[in-house]
Coordinates of C-alpha atoms in Angstrom, one line a residue:
M1 CA 51.6 2.3 53.0
Q2 CA 52.7 -0.4 55.3
N3 CA 50.2 -1.3 58.1
K4 CA 51.9 -1.2 61.5
K5 CA 48.8 -1.6 63.6
Q6 CA 48.9 -4.0 66.5
T7 CA 47.7 -7.5 65.9
L8 CA 45.7 -7.8 69.1
I9 CA 44.5 -5.1 71.5
Q10 CA 42.9 -6.5 74.6
S11 CA 40.9 -4.5 77.2
S12 CA 38.3 -5.1 79.9
L13 CA 35.7 -4.2 77.2
G14 CA 36.9 -6.9 74.8
S15 CA 39.6 -7.5 72.2
V16 CA 40.1 -6.2 68.7
F17 CA 41.9 -8.1 65.9
S18 CA 43.5 -6.1 63.2
V19 CA 46.1 -7.8 60.9
F20 CA 47.7 -11.2 61.4
S21 CA 51.3 -12.1 61.0
E22 CA 52.1 -14.7 58.3
D23 CA 52.7 -17.4 60.9
E24 CA 49.3 -16.7 62.4
L25 CA 47.6 -16.7 59.0
K26 CA 49.1 -20.1 58.3
K27 CA 47.9 -21.5 61.6
I28 CA 44.4 -20.1 61.1
T29 CA 43.9 -21.1 57.4
D30 CA 45.5 -24.5 57.6
K31 CA 42.7 -26.7 56.1
N32 CA 44.1 -29.7 57.9
K33 CA 43.5 -28.2 61.3
R34 CA 40.4 -27.0 63.1
T35 CA 42.0 -23.8 64.3
V36 CA 40.3 -20.4 64.5
A37 CA 41.2 -16.9 65.8
I38 CA 38.6 -15.8 68.3
S39 CA 38.2 -12.2 69.6
G40 CA 35.6 -9.7 70.7
K41 CA 33.7 -9.8 74.0
I42 CA 35.4 -12.9 75.4
N43 CA 37.8 -13.4 78.3
N44 CA 40.6 -15.2 76.5
P45 CA 41.0 -14.1 72.9
G46 CA 43.5 -15.8 70.7
I47 CA 43.9 -18.8 68.4
I48 CA 42.2 -22.0 69.6
E49 CA 41.7 -25.6 68.3
V50 CA 38.0 -26.4 68.0
P51 CA 37.0 -30.0 68.8
E52 CA 34.9 -32.1 66.4
N53 CA 31.1 -31.5 66.8
A54 CA 31.7 -28.5 69.1
T55 CA 28.8 -26.0 69.3
L56 CA 29.2 -22.2 69.1
A57 CA 28.4 -22.0 72.8
E58 CA 31.2 -24.5 73.6
V59 CA 33.6 -22.6 71.5
I60 CA 32.8 -19.4 73.5
T61 CA 33.3 -21.4 76.7
Q62 CA 36.6 -22.6 75.4
A63 CA 37.7 -19.0 74.9
G64 CA 36.9 -18.2 78.6
G65 CA 33.3 -17.2 78.2
L66 CA 31.6 -13.9 77.6
L67 CA 33.2 -10.8 79.1
N68 CA 31.3 -9.5 82.2
D69 CA 28.9 -12.5 81.7
S70 CA 27.0 -10.2 79.3
G71 CA 24.4 -11.8 77.0
F72 CA 25.4 -13.2 73.6
K73 CA 24.5 -11.1 70.6
A74 CA 26.2 -12.4 67.5
A75 CA 29.3 -14.0 66.1
Q76 CA 30.8 -12.7 62.9
L77 CA 32.6 -15.5 60.9
G78 CA 35.6 -14.7 58.8
I79 CA 37.4 -11.6 57.5
P80 CA 36.3 -9.9 55.4
F81 CA 32.9 -11.4 56.1
G82 CA 31.4 -14.9 56.3
G83 CA 28.1 -14.2 57.9
F84 CA 26.5 -13.6 61.3
L85 CA 25.4 -16.3 63.7
T86 CA 22.9 -15.2 66.3
E87 CA 21.3 -16.7 69.4
D88 CA 19.5 -19.4 67.6
S89 CA 22.9 -20.9 66.5
L90 CA 24.4 -21.1 70.0
D91 CA 23.6 -24.7 70.5
K92 CA 24.3 -25.8 67.0
E93 CA 27.5 -27.4 65.8
L94 CA 29.9 -24.8 64.4
D95 CA 30.0 -25.5 60.6
F96 CA 33.5 -25.0 59.3
K97 CA 32.2 -24.8 55.7
L98 CA 31.1 -21.3 56.6
F99 CA 34.8 -20.3 56.5
D100 CA 35.3 -21.5 52.9
N101 CA 35.0 -18.2 51.1
V102 CA 36.8 -15.8 53.6
T103 CA 40.3 -14.6 53.8
S104 CA 41.0 -15.9 57.3
R105 CA 39.3 -18.2 59.8
N106 CA 38.2 -15.8 62.4
I107 CA 35.3 -15.5 64.9
I108 CA 34.4 -12.1 66.4
I109 CA 32.0 -12.4 69.4
L110 CA 29.6 -9.6 70.0
S111 CA 27.7 -9.3 73.3
Q112 CA 24.7 -7.3 74.4
E113 CA 27.2 -4.6 75.4
D114 CA 28.0 -4.1 71.7
C115 CA 26.2 -1.4 69.6
I116 CA 25.5 -2.9 66.2
I117 CA 25.9 0.5 64.5
Q118 CA 29.3 1.1 66.0
Y119 CA 30.3 -2.5 65.1
A120 CA 29.1 -2.0 61.5
K121 CA 31.1 1.3 61.3
F122 CA 34.2 -0.4 62.6
Y123 CA 33.9 -3.2 60.1
V124 CA 33.4 -0.8 57.2
D125 CA 36.2 1.4 58.4
Y126 CA 38.4 -1.7 58.6
L127 CA 37.4 -2.8 55.2
L128 CA 38.2 0.6 53.6
G129 CA 41.5 0.6 55.4
K130 CA 42.4 -2.8 53.9
I131 CA 41.2 -1.7 50.4
Q132 CA 43.5 1.4 50.7
D133 CA 46.3 -0.9 52.0
G134 CA 46.0 -3.1 48.8
G135 CA 44.9 -6.1 50.8
L136 CA 41.4 -6.6 49.3
E137 CA 41.7 -5.7 45.7
E138 CA 38.4 -7.4 44.7
Y139 CA 36.5 -4.8 46.8
E140 CA 38.0 -1.9 44.9
V141 CA 35.2 -2.0 42.3
A142 CA 32.6 -1.2 45.1
K143 CA 34.7 1.3 47.0
K144 CA 32.4 4.2 46.3
E145 CA 29.3 2.4 47.5
I146 CA 31.2 1.2 50.6
I147 CA 32.1 4.8 51.4
R148 CA 28.5 5.8 51.1
I149 CA 27.5 3.0 53.4
W150 CA 29.9 4.3 56.0
K151 CA 28.5 7.8 55.7
L152 CA 25.0 6.5 56.3
L153 CA 26.0 4.5 59.3
D154 CA 27.8 7.6 60.6
R155 CA 24.5 9.6 60.2
I156 CA 22.6 6.9 62.2
S157 CA 25.2 6.9 65.0
K158 CA 24.9 10.7 65.4
G159 CA 21.2 10.9 65.5
R160 CA 20.9 12.7 62.1
A161 CA 19.3 9.9 60.0
N162 CA 15.8 8.8 59.0
M163 CA 14.3 5.5 58.0
R164 CA 14.8 6.3 54.3
D165 CA 18.5 6.0 55.0
V166 CA 17.9 2.3 55.9
Y167 CA 16.2 1.9 52.5
L168 CA 19.3 3.4 50.8
L169 CA 21.6 1.1 52.9
R170 CA 19.7 -1.8 51.4
R171 CA 20.1 -0.6 47.9
L172 CA 23.9 0.1 48.3
T173 CA 24.3 -3.3 49.9
G174 CA 22.7 -5.0 47.0
T175 CA 25.1 -3.2 44.6
V176 CA 28.2 -4.1 46.6
K177 CA 27.0 -7.7 46.9
E178 CA 26.6 -7.9 43.1
K179 CA 29.8 -6.2 42.2
V180 CA 32.0 -8.2 44.6
N181 CA 30.0 -11.5 44.1
Q182 CA 29.5 -11.9 47.8
K183 CA 27.7 -14.8 49.4
H184 CA 27.2 -12.8 52.7
N185 CA 27.1 -9.0 53.2
I186 CA 27.5 -7.6 56.7
I187 CA 25.1 -4.6 56.3
E188 CA 22.4 -6.8 54.7
E189 CA 22.5 -9.2 57.6
I190 CA 22.7 -6.5 60.2
I191 CA 19.5 -4.9 58.8
D192 CA 17.8 -8.3 58.8
K193 CA 18.9 -9.4 62.3
F194 CA 19.1 -6.1 64.2
Y195 CA 16.4 -3.9 62.5
E196 CA 14.8 -2.8 65.8
E197 CA 18.1 -1.6 67.2
I198 CA 18.7 0.5 64.1
K199 CA 15.2 1.8 64.3
E200 CA 15.7 2.8 67.9
H201 CA 18.8 4.8 66.9
I202 CA 16.9 6.7 64.3
E203 CA 13.5 7.2 65.7
E204 CA 14.3 7.5 69.4
N205 CA 17.9 8.9 69.1
R206 CA 18.9 6.2 71.6
C207 CA 21.8 3.8 71.8
Y208 CA 21.0 1.4 74.6
T209 CA 24.7 0.4 74.9
S210 CA 25.8 4.1 75.3
Q211 CA 28.5 3.6 72.7
C212 CA 27.2 6.2 70.2
N213 CA 28.7 9.3 71.8
H214 CA 26.4 11.7 70.1
L215 CA 23.3 9.9 71.6
I216 CA 24.4 9.3 75.1
K217 CA 23.3 11.0 78.3
L218 CA 24.2 10.5 81.9
R219 CA 22.4 7.4 83.0
I220 CA 21.8 5.8 86.4
T221 CA 21.9 2.1 86.0
S222 CA 20.3 -0.8 87.9
K223 CA 23.4 -0.9 90.1
C224 CA 22.0 2.1 92.0
I225 CA 21.4 1.4 95.7
G226 CA 19.4 4.5 96.4
C227 CA 21.9 6.0 98.8
G228 CA 21.2 9.6 97.6
A229 CA 24.9 10.6 97.3
C230 CA 24.4 11.6 93.6
K231 CA 21.3 13.6 94.6
R232 CA 23.2 15.5 97.3
A233 CA 26.2 16.2 94.9
C234 CA 24.0 17.4 92.0
P235 CA 24.3 21.2 91.7
V236 CA 21.2 21.7 89.6
D237 CA 18.8 19.4 91.5
C238 CA 18.2 17.2 88.5
I239 CA 18.3 13.8 90.3
N240 CA 15.2 12.3 91.9
G241 CA 14.4 9.1 93.7
E242 CA 13.3 7.5 97.0
P243 CA 15.8 6.2 99.5
K244 CA 17.0 2.6 98.7
K245 CA 15.4 2.7 95.3
Q246 CA 16.9 3.4 91.9
H247 CA 17.2 7.1 91.2
Y248 CA 16.7 8.9 87.8
I249 CA 17.9 12.0 86.0
D250 CA 15.7 14.9 84.7
Y251 CA 17.6 15.5 81.4
T252 CA 15.9 18.9 80.9
R253 CA 18.0 20.2 83.8
C254 CA 21.2 18.1 83.6
T255 CA 24.4 19.9 82.6
H256 CA 26.5 16.8 82.3
C257 CA 28.9 18.1 84.9
G258 CA 29.6 14.5 86.2
Q259 CA 29.7 15.4 89.9
C260 CA 27.1 12.6 90.5
I261 CA 29.6 10.1 89.0
A262 CA 32.3 11.4 91.3
A263 CA 30.0 11.0 94.3
C264 CA 28.5 7.6 93.5
P265 CA 30.0 4.9 95.8
V266 CA 29.0 1.9 93.6
N267 CA 29.8 3.2 90.1
A268 CA 26.1 3.1 89.1
I269 CA 26.2 6.1 86.9
T270 CA 27.5 6.1 83.3
A271 CA 28.1 8.7 80.7
G272 CA 29.0 6.2 78.1
D273 CA 32.4 4.8 77.4
N274 CA 34.4 5.4 74.1
T275 CA 37.2 3.0 75.1
F276 CA 36.3 0.3 72.7
K277 CA 35.8 2.8 69.9
F278 CA 39.3 4.1 70.6
L279 CA 40.8 0.6 70.5
R280 CA 39.0 -0.2 67.3
D281 CA 40.3 3.0 65.7
L282 CA 43.8 2.2 66.8
A283 CA 43.4 -1.3 65.1
T284 CA 42.0 0.0 61.8
P285 CA 44.5 0.2 58.9
N286 CA 45.5 3.6 57.6
K287 CA 43.5 5.5 60.2
V288 CA 45.4 8.5 61.7
V289 CA 44.6 8.7 65.4
I290 CA 45.8 11.8 67.2
T291 CA 45.2 12.7 70.9
Q292 CA 45.2 15.9 72.9
M293 CA 45.6 15.9 76.7
A294 CA 44.1 18.5 79.1
P295 CA 46.2 20.1 81.8
A296 CA 44.5 18.4 84.7
V297 CA 45.0 14.9 83.3
R298 CA 48.8 15.0 83.9
V299 CA 48.6 15.7 87.6
A300 CA 45.9 13.1 88.4
I301 CA 46.4 10.0 86.4
G302 CA 49.7 9.1 88.2
E303 CA 47.8 8.4 91.4
A304 CA 46.5 5.1 89.9
F305 CA 50.2 4.0 89.4
G306 CA 51.6 4.9 92.8
F307 CA 52.6 8.6 92.2
E308 CA 51.7 11.3 94.7
P309 CA 48.7 13.5 93.7
G310 CA 50.0 16.5 91.7
T311 CA 52.9 14.7 90.1
N312 CA 53.3 15.7 86.5
V313 CA 53.5 12.5 84.4
E314 CA 52.8 14.0 80.9
N315 CA 55.8 12.3 79.3
K316 CA 54.8 8.9 80.7
I317 CA 51.3 9.4 79.3
A318 CA 52.8 10.2 75.9
A319 CA 54.9 7.0 76.0
G320 CA 51.8 5.0 77.0
L321 CA 49.6 6.4 74.2
R322 CA 52.3 5.7 71.6
K323 CA 52.6 2.1 72.9
L324 CA 48.9 1.7 72.3
G325 CA 49.3 2.9 68.7
V326 CA 48.5 6.6 68.8
E327 CA 50.3 8.3 65.8
Y328 CA 50.5 11.8 67.3
V329 CA 50.3 12.7 71.0
F330 CA 49.5 16.4 71.4
D331 CA 48.7 18.7 74.3
T332 CA 45.6 20.7 74.8
T333 CA 47.6 23.2 77.0
W334 CA 49.1 24.7 73.8
A335 CA 45.6 25.5 72.7
A336 CA 44.8 27.1 76.2
D337 CA 47.4 29.7 75.2
L338 CA 45.5 30.2 72.0
T339 CA 42.3 30.6 73.9
I340 CA 43.9 33.2 76.2
M341 CA 45.0 35.2 73.2
E342 CA 41.3 35.5 72.1
E343 CA 39.8 35.8 75.6
A344 CA 42.4 38.4 76.8
A345 CA 41.8 40.4 73.7
E346 CA 38.0 40.4 74.3
L347 CA 38.6 41.3 78.0
Q348 CA 40.9 44.2 77.0
E349 CA 38.5 45.4 74.3
R350 CA 35.5 45.5 76.7
L351 CA 37.5 47.0 79.6
E352 CA 38.9 49.8 77.5
K353 CA 35.4 50.6 76.2
H354 CA 34.0 50.5 79.8
L355 CA 36.8 52.7 81.2
A356 CA 36.2 55.2 78.4
G357 CA 32.6 55.5 79.5
D358 CA 30.8 53.2 77.0
K359 CA 27.5 52.3 78.8
D360 CA 26.6 49.6 76.2
V361 CA 29.6 47.4 76.7
K362 CA 28.7 44.0 78.3
L363 CA 30.4 43.3 81.6
P364 CA 31.4 41.1 83.3
I365 CA 33.0 39.1 80.6
L366 CA 32.7 35.4 81.4
T367 CA 35.4 32.8 80.6
S368 CA 33.8 30.0 78.5
C369 CA 36.0 26.9 78.8
C370 CA 33.8 24.8 81.0
P371 CA 31.0 23.1 79.0
A372 CA 28.9 22.3 82.0
W373 CA 28.5 25.9 83.0
V374 CA 28.0 26.9 79.4
K375 CA 25.0 24.5 79.3
F376 CA 23.9 25.9 82.7
I377 CA 23.8 29.5 81.5
E378 CA 22.1 28.5 78.3
Q379 CA 19.4 26.7 80.3
N380 CA 19.0 29.2 83.2
Y381 CA 20.2 32.6 82.1
G382 CA 19.3 33.0 78.5
D383 CA 19.1 36.8 78.9
M384 CA 22.9 36.9 79.7
L385 CA 24.2 35.0 76.7
D386 CA 25.8 38.2 75.2
V387 CA 28.1 38.4 78.2
P388 CA 30.3 35.2 77.9
S389 CA 33.4 35.3 75.8
S390 CA 32.7 33.8 72.4
A391 CA 36.1 32.1 72.3
K392 CA 36.0 28.3 72.0
S393 CA 37.3 26.1 74.8
P394 CA 41.0 24.9 74.4
M395 CA 39.7 21.4 73.5
Q396 CA 37.7 22.8 70.6
M397 CA 40.4 25.3 69.5
F398 CA 43.0 22.5 69.4
A399 CA 40.8 20.2 67.4
T400 CA 39.9 22.9 64.9
V401 CA 43.5 23.8 64.3
A402 CA 44.5 20.1 64.2
K403 CA 41.9 19.2 61.5
D404 CA 41.9 22.4 59.5
L405 CA 45.5 23.6 59.7
W406 CA 47.9 20.9 60.9
G407 CA 46.0 18.3 58.8
R408 CA 46.3 20.4 55.7
E409 CA 50.1 20.8 56.2
H410 CA 50.4 17.1 56.4
G411 CA 48.3 16.3 53.4
L412 CA 45.4 14.9 55.4
E413 CA 41.7 15.6 54.9
R414 CA 39.5 16.1 57.9
D415 CA 37.9 12.7 57.6
Q416 CA 41.3 11.0 57.6
I417 CA 42.0 12.2 61.1
T418 CA 40.5 10.7 64.2
S419 CA 40.7 13.4 66.9
V420 CA 40.5 12.0 70.4
A421 CA 40.5 14.3 73.5
I422 CA 41.7 13.0 76.8
M423 CA 39.8 15.0 79.4
P424 CA 39.1 15.2 83.2
C425 CA 35.6 16.2 82.4
I426 CA 32.3 14.3 81.7
A427 CA 30.7 17.4 80.2
K428 CA 33.4 17.4 77.5
K429 CA 31.7 14.4 76.0
Y430 CA 28.6 16.6 75.6
E431 CA 30.6 19.5 74.3
A432 CA 32.3 17.3 71.6
S433 CA 28.9 16.4 70.2
R434 CA 27.6 20.0 69.9
P435 CA 26.8 20.6 66.2
E436 CA 28.5 24.0 66.1
F437 CA 31.8 22.2 66.6
S438 CA 31.6 20.4 63.3
R439 CA 31.6 20.6 59.6
G440 CA 28.5 18.7 58.6
L441 CA 28.9 15.3 60.3
N442 CA 32.7 15.6 60.7
Y443 CA 33.2 16.8 64.3
D444 CA 36.3 18.6 65.4
V445 CA 36.6 16.2 68.4
D446 CA 35.5 12.8 67.3
Y447 CA 35.1 11.6 70.9
V448 CA 36.4 12.0 74.5
I449 CA 38.3 9.6 76.7
T450 CA 38.3 10.5 80.4
T451 CA 41.3 10.3 82.7
A452 CA 39.6 7.4 84.6
E453 CA 39.0 5.5 81.3
L454 CA 42.6 6.0 80.2
V455 CA 43.8 4.5 83.5
K456 CA 41.7 1.4 82.7
I457 CA 43.0 1.2 79.1
F458 CA 46.6 1.4 80.3
K459 CA 46.1 -1.2 83.0
D460 CA 44.3 -3.6 80.7
S461 CA 47.0 -3.2 78.2
G462 CA 49.8 -3.9 80.7
I463 CA 51.1 -0.3 80.5
D464 CA 52.5 0.8 83.9
L465 CA 53.3 4.5 84.1
S466 CA 55.5 3.9 87.1
T467 CA 58.0 1.9 85.0
I468 CA 57.6 3.2 81.4
E469 CA 60.3 5.4 80.0
D470 CA 59.4 9.1 79.4
E471 CA 58.8 10.3 75.9
P472 CA 58.2 13.9 74.8
I473 CA 54.8 15.1 73.7
D474 CA 54.7 15.9 70.0
Q475 CA 55.5 19.5 69.4
V476 CA 54.1 19.9 65.9
L477 CA 51.6 22.4 67.3
G478 CA 54.1 24.0 69.7
E479 CA 54.9 24.0 73.4
Y480 CA 52.7 25.5 76.1
T481 CA 53.3 28.2 78.6
G482 CA 52.7 28.4 82.4
A483 CA 49.5 30.4 81.7
G484 CA 48.1 27.5 79.6
V485 CA 48.7 24.8 82.3
I486 CA 47.0 26.6 85.2
F487 CA 43.7 26.3 83.2
G488 CA 43.1 23.1 85.2
R489 CA 42.5 24.6 88.6
T490 CA 40.0 27.1 90.0
G491 CA 41.0 30.7 89.2
G492 CA 43.5 29.6 86.6
V493 CA 41.7 30.6 83.4
I494 CA 41.0 34.2 84.6
E495 CA 44.6 34.4 86.0
A496 CA 46.0 33.4 82.7
A497 CA 43.8 35.9 80.8
T498 CA 44.7 38.8 83.1
R499 CA 48.4 38.1 82.8
T500 CA 48.1 38.9 79.1
A501 CA 45.4 41.6 79.3
V502 CA 46.8 43.8 82.0
E503 CA 50.3 43.9 80.4
K504 CA 48.7 44.7 77.1
M505 CA 46.6 47.5 78.6
T506 CA 49.2 49.1 80.8
G507 CA 52.1 48.5 78.4
K508 CA 54.2 47.5 81.4
R509 CA 55.7 44.1 82.3
V510 CA 54.5 42.8 85.6
D511 CA 57.3 41.2 87.6
N512 CA 55.1 38.9 89.8
I513 CA 52.5 37.4 87.6
E514 CA 51.3 34.9 90.3
F515 CA 48.2 36.8 91.2
E516 CA 47.6 35.5 94.7
Q517 CA 44.4 37.5 94.9
L518 CA 42.8 35.2 92.4
R519 CA 43.8 32.0 94.1
G520 CA 42.2 30.1 96.9
W521 CA 39.8 27.3 97.7
D522 CA 36.6 29.1 98.6
S523 CA 33.8 28.3 96.1
F524 CA 32.7 32.0 95.8
R525 CA 35.5 34.6 95.7
A526 CA 35.4 38.3 95.0
C527 CA 38.9 39.5 94.2
E528 CA 40.4 43.0 93.8
L529 CA 43.3 43.1 91.4
E530 CA 45.5 46.2 91.1
V531 CA 48.2 46.6 88.5
G532 CA 49.5 50.2 88.4
D533 CA 46.5 52.5 87.8
L534 CA 44.4 49.6 86.6
K535 CA 41.9 48.3 89.2
L536 CA 39.8 45.2 88.4
R537 CA 37.1 43.4 90.4
I538 CA 37.0 39.8 89.5
G539 CA 34.6 37.0 90.6
I540 CA 35.5 33.4 90.8
T541 CA 33.3 30.4 91.5
Y542 CA 33.3 26.7 91.3
G543 CA 30.1 24.5 91.6
L544 CA 27.0 25.5 89.7
K545 CA 25.0 26.3 92.9
E546 CA 27.6 29.0 93.6
A547 CA 27.5 30.1 90.0
G548 CA 23.8 30.6 90.2
K549 CA 24.2 32.8 93.3
M550 CA 26.9 34.9 91.6
L551 CA 24.8 35.4 88.4
D552 CA 21.7 36.3 90.4
K553 CA 23.7 39.0 92.4
I554 CA 25.0 40.4 89.1
K555 CA 21.5 40.5 87.6
E556 CA 20.1 42.2 90.6
G557 CA 22.9 44.8 90.7
E558 CA 24.1 43.6 94.1
E559 CA 27.6 42.8 92.7
F560 CA 29.7 44.3 90.0
F561 CA 32.6 42.5 88.4
H562 CA 34.7 43.3 85.4
A563 CA 35.3 39.6 84.7
I564 CA 34.3 36.3 86.2
E565 CA 35.4 32.7 86.0
I566 CA 33.0 29.8 86.5
M567 CA 33.9 26.1 86.7
A568 CA 31.4 23.4 87.4
C569 CA 33.6 21.0 89.3
T570 CA 35.2 21.2 92.8
Y571 CA 38.4 23.2 92.6
G572 CA 38.1 23.3 88.8
C573 CA 39.1 20.6 86.3
V574 CA 41.3 18.8 88.8
G575 CA 38.0 17.7 90.4
G576 CA 36.3 16.8 87.2
G577 CA 33.8 13.9 87.0
G578 CA 36.1 12.0 84.7
Q579 CA 39.1 12.1 87.1
P580 CA 40.2 9.1 89.3
K581 CA 38.2 9.1 92.6
A582 CA 40.1 10.1 95.7
R583 CA 39.4 9.2 99.3
K584 CA 40.7 12.4 100.9
R585 CA 39.1 14.3 98.2
N586 CA 39.8 18.0 99.2
E587 CA 43.4 17.2 100.1
V588 CA 44.1 15.3 96.8
L589 CA 42.4 18.0 94.7
Q590 CA 44.5 20.7 96.2
Q591 CA 47.6 18.7 95.6
R592 CA 46.6 18.3 92.0
A593 CA 46.0 22.1 91.7
E594 CA 49.4 22.8 93.3
G595 CA 51.0 20.4 90.9
L596 CA 49.8 22.6 88.0
N597 CA 51.1 25.7 89.8
S598 CA 54.5 24.0 90.1
I599 CA 54.6 23.3 86.4
D600 CA 53.7 26.9 85.8
R601 CA 56.6 28.1 88.0
S602 CA 59.1 25.8 86.3
L603 CA 58.5 27.0 82.7
P604 CA 60.6 29.6 81.0
I605 CA 57.5 31.3 79.3
R606 CA 54.5 32.0 81.5
R607 CA 52.5 34.5 79.4
S608 CA 50.4 33.2 76.5
Y609 CA 51.2 36.2 74.3
E610 CA 54.9 35.2 74.4
N611 CA 54.4 31.7 73.1
P612 CA 56.3 31.7 69.8
A613 CA 54.2 28.8 68.4
V614 CA 51.0 30.6 69.1
L615 CA 52.3 33.8 67.5
A616 CA 53.4 31.8 64.5
I617 CA 49.8 30.6 64.0
Y618 CA 48.6 34.2 63.9
D619 CA 51.3 35.2 61.5
K620 CA 50.7 32.4 59.1
Y621 CA 46.9 31.9 59.3
L622 CA 44.9 34.2 61.6
D623 CA 46.5 37.7 61.4
H624 CA 45.7 38.8 65.0
P625 CA 43.4 38.0 67.9
L626 CA 39.7 38.9 67.2
S627 CA 40.4 39.2 63.4
H628 CA 37.8 38.0 61.0
K629 CA 39.9 34.9 60.3
A630 CA 40.3 34.2 64.1
H631 CA 36.5 34.6 64.6
E632 CA 35.8 32.1 61.8
L633 CA 38.0 29.4 63.2
L634 CA 38.2 30.0 67.0
H635 CA 34.9 31.5 68.1
T636 CA 31.4 30.2 68.6
K637 CA 27.9 31.2 69.7
Y638 CA 25.6 30.1 72.5
F639 CA 21.9 29.3 72.4
V640 CA 19.0 29.6 74.7
K641 CA 17.9 26.1 75.8
V642 CA 14.5 26.4 77.3
K643 CA 13.8 23.9 80.1
K644 CA 10.6 21.9 79.7
N645 CA 8.5 20.9 82.6
K646 CA 9.0 17.2 83.4

């Protein structure tokens, strides 16, 4: 398999080298020259000529210095591996003899912003890709041990390891070193030089760089000016702190909704950033990277490139992602139709039982696509967990189908696919790491990139959505309907579900399926929907404070609804914590929502149950909505999460 990965990917988080052209290799390995390829956390990556007697610190300065003026951590010499140089080597002369036993003369600079576990995983991933590509035949004899090393590193990065795994890493490292006759081994030197960081990952489940996406939490950094904007925006009152002093988060209450991030004027709050992980995966040989894109992303990202809020730029996003090196660009919206098939079937089943006089049926049914509100109900309303729909969110349905069905059709195992979700939502990072959305340590969504992060990736890579030519989204998993795309705004999920449910229940086609009763901007709406003889009372909220009020009224018997929709963010996903910030916030969010409505009106199919690609999935794999097969693949459970006193 020919490796077509990019040679150099540069971002504001650093650079990643993959393979070199023949001309570059000649320049780098010419023994008569003092040339090296330098990359990593530096400002000016590329090929440089190193002066005689130059120290490592002077070489870094020659390459533009450390990115973000972050502290130096290490320098890896050579590919595949020629050893680590750490802080005590900064002021020593760079010894070119260290490059004698490596394939290419390369220096990768790591800073204090780099997680050593993620770097080790990337290196081993890269090594395995090169072995598979036929580029490092001498490593073939140790391939099994190298794969086991990767799995152990993966366990550590996901908080599922113990210190015995470090002992096993040492043993496997010794075997690899002996089989390949290595002078230096990266894992051996990482354990030796960065033992405390490894231990912190294992014993504290903490990654201080926030690069291990299964270990990250929302974190208020030292940039905090104590203005209190985050505290006022938090819907669950989990942020504390005195004026003009750094604030902190009570993680036993936090739902990861990200509204604090949207409110912070100085960007002092982080939920971790998977950008560099994404770029490394794109640079790794033989790794199949696929993306999915949520509905709200396409009507918001264009603002950063001069488009009016609400403009649909999905085909420009597809072109940009392919230019970065993504193999398949898919759309979450298709899976929103799949979600509706399951949620609408649940709604119909419960309503028919209720209307027939069944006193035991659980109503209202709750849509379950917003991970922040799912965590909110788990933490605060454990006695109501039998009420939500058990259907997975569109993000998780898509990823399940992609890895288990689409991958199988393309001859790919789950661990060959890197599934990346581009989302408007910070809480999606949390949702992706929930263990119920995995097979062992292989998660359906490997990690999440937010809209704001993708803006930065495009800009750093010189990709301008205002000038790039449109390219269609890959349709291997089918096109979406209007019902799928309105998921991104308040009232959209329940409107999409009722479009299918009411027509199935009444057996009649409704001419006007734009249910204006369910639309609006109020954060708590009680809506009456009448279709023929069917009369439904539906509650809609956004913002978790309003959600709490609604659930309390339902529990106390003050309100009755057949179905309700809850979204954590203002106006729904269009106002997600991972979206670009807007000055005239309410006006811009409404324009984004109306942009989704415009897409809905423009599509020939606007009901999920008429989507031929979705129907084909049922015919081929799932039988029908709510079947045993559908439950096994597309449904989940929720768990009581008891809050502890701080």
